XYZ file of C-alpha atoms in Angstrom:
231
model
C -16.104 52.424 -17.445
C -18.685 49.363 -17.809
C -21.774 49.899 -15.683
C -23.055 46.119 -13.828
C -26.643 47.135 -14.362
C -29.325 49.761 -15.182
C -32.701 50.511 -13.150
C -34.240 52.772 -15.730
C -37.065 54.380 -13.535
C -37.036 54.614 -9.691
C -39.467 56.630 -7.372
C -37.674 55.626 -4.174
C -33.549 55.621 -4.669
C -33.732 59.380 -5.223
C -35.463 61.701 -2.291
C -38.264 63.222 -4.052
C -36.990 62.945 -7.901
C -38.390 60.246 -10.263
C -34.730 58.669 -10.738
C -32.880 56.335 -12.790
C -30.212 53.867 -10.854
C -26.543 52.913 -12.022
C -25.162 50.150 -10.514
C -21.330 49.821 -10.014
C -19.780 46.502 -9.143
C -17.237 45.563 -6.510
C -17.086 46.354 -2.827
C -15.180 46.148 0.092
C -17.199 45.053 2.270
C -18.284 41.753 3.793
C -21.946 42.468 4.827
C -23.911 39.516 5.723
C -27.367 40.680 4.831
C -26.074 42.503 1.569
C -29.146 41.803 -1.190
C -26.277 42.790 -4.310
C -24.647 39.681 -3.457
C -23.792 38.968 -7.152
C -22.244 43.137 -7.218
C -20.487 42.959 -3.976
C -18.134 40.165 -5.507
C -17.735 41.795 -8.209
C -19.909 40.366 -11.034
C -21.357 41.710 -13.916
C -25.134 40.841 -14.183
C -25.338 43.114 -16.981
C -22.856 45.299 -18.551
C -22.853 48.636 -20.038
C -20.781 50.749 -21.988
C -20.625 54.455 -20.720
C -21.747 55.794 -24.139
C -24.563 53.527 -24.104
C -25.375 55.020 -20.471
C -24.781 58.595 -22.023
C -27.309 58.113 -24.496
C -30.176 56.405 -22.331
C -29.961 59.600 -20.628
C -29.712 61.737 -23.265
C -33.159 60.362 -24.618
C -34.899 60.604 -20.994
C -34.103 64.573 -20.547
C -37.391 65.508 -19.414
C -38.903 62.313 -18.322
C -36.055 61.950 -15.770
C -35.232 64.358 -12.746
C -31.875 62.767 -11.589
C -29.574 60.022 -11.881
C -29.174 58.007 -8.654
C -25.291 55.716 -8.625
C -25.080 52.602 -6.426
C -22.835 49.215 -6.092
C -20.953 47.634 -4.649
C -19.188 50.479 -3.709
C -19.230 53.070 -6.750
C -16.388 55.058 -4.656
C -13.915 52.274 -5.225
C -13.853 52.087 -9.103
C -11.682 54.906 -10.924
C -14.271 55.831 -13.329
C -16.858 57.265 -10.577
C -15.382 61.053 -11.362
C -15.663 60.649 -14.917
C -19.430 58.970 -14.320
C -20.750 61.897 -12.086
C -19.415 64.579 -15.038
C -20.544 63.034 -17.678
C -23.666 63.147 -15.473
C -23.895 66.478 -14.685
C -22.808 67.678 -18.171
C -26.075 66.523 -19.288
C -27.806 68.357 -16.523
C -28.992 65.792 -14.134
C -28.346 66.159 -10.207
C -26.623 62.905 -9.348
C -27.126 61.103 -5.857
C -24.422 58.958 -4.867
C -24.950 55.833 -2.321
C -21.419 54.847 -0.660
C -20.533 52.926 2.342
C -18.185 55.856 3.887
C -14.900 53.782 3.335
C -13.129 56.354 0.740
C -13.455 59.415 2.339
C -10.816 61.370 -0.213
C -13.287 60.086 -3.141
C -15.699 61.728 -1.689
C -14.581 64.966 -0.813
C -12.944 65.208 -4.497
C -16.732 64.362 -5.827
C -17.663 67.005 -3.527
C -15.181 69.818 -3.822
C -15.902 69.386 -7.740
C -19.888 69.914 -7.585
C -20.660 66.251 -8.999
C -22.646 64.826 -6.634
C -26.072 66.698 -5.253
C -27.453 63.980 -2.562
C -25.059 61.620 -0.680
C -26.545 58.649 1.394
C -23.869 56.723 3.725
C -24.622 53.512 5.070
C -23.795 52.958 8.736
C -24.192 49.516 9.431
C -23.378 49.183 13.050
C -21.406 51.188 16.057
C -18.045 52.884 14.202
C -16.003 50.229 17.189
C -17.621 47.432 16.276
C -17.184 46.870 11.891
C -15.430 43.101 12.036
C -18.600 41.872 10.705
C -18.477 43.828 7.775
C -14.793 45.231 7.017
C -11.524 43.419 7.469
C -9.930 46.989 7.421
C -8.565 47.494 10.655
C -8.232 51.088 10.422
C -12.341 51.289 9.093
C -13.375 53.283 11.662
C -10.790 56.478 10.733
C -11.955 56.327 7.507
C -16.035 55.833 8.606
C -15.186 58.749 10.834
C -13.801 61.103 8.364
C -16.599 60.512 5.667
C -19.091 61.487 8.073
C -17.633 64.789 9.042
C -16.790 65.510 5.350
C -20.491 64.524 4.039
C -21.946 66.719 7.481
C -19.617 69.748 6.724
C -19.451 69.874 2.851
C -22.321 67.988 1.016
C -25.009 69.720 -0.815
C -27.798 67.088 0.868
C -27.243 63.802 2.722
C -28.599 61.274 4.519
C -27.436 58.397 6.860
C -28.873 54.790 6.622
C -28.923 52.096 8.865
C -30.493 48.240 7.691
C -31.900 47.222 10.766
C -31.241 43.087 10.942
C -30.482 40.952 13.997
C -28.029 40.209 15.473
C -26.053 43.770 14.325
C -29.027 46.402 15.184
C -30.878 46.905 18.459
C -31.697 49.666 20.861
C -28.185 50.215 21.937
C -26.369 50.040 18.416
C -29.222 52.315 17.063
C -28.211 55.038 19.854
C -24.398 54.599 19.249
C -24.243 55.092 15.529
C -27.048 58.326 16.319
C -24.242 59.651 18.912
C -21.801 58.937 15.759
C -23.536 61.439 13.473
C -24.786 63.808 16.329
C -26.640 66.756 14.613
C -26.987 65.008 11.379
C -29.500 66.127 9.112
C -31.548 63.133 8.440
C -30.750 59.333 9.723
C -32.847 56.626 8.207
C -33.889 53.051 9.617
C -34.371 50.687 6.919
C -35.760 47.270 7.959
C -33.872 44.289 6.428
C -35.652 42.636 3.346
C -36.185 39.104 4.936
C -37.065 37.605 0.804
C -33.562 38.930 -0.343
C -30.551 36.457 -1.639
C -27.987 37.996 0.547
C -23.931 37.630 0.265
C -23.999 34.753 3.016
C -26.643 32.483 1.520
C -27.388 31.476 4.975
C -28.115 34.712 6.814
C -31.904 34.684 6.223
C -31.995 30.463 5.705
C -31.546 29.579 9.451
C -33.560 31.972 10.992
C -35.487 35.621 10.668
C -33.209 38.402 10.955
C -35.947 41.029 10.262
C -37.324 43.220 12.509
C -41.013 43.752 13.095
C -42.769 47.313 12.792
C -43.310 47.575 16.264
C -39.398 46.749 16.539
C -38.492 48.828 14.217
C -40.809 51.630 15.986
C -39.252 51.060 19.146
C -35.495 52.133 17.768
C -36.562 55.494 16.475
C -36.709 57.107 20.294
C -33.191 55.934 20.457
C -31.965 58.097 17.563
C -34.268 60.831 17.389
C -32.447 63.065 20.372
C -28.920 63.011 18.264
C -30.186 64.289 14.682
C -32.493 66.540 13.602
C -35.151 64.087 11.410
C -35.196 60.041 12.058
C -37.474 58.519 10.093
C -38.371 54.836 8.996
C -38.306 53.966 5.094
């Protein structure tokens, strides 16, 4: 497995842990606003060799409390079960970011104790995807990683990018109703200085929502899950 890139210390991608981040390359998805343009299509900014990734962490046991794996879409290349155990053999919990769209992936990562921390991007209403999957059948799939990460994961969290024209008070409420009872659902507001996968999404006009915007969708949420917060 070659690894696209290597974030070797992170306070934020991990939920209390000082982290490092692997990036995977490739996705499936077509997200406008995505700031891993260069990833999502598949490129290599950097590449890694697993044993070179194997040692890094071999010579940060103790400065490092977890290993955090990110894309793309890490679910979608072959070597993501092999990544997470050579992980874990050396100790570290491993968080996984996905975008929901291989929900067998996950439940094998699951059923075989390799992940610790799963965060699943919901970008907009489960119904409404065509501006981010050409899959017809994306909702099934959305749908099935939820209830598998809700029923089965050791710790998890739901994320939303808040940018116009996808996320308002409405489409806040209907992915919340999606994930009713969910332990934690996050609002993350759109980084308006990003290079994003359409070069023009942020060029024409401000997608970005404000703070008292962004304030203003939490009500919406909070009644379906048990913690909504804003990161």
């Amino acid at each position: 497995m070659i690894l696209a890139g290597l974030q070797k210390n992170s306070f934020i991608d991990f939920p209390g842990k000082i982290s490092c981040v692997l990036f995977v390359t490739g996705c499936n998805f077509i997200c406008p606003y995505c700031h891993n343009a260069d990833l999502a299509r598949g490129e290599y900014p950097a590449r890694f060799e697993l044993t070179a990734i194997i040692d890094f962490l071999k010579s940060r046991r103790g400065m490092l409390e977890g290993v955090a794996i990110t894309g793309g879409e890490p679910t979608l290349d072959r070597g993501i079960v092999d990544l997470c155990r050579a992980v874990k053999a050396l100790g570290y919990p491993v968080k996984l970011d996905t975008n929901g769209s291989r929900p067998g992936v996950l439940r094998q990562l699951i059923s075989e104790h390799l992940v610790d921390f799963i965060a699943m991007d919901i970008k907009a209403p489960l119904h409404d995807y065509s501006p981010f999957s050409r899959n017809p059948t994306i909702h099934e799939q959305m749908t099935a990683s939820i209830r598998t990460i809700m029923e089965s994961a050791p710790a998890y969290e739901f994320r939303t990018t808040c940018a116009a024209p996808f996320i308002n008070g409405t489409t806040v409420e209907a992915i919340a109703k999606s994930i009713e009872g969910a332990a934690c659902y996050v609002l993350q507001p759109f980084n308006r200085r990003a290079a994003c996968l359409d070069p023009e999404f942020n060029q024409k006009q401000d997608p970005g929502l404000s703070a008292d915007e962004m304030q203003r969708l939490k009500p919406r949420a909070a009644p379906f899950v048990k913690r909504c917060v804003i990161r």
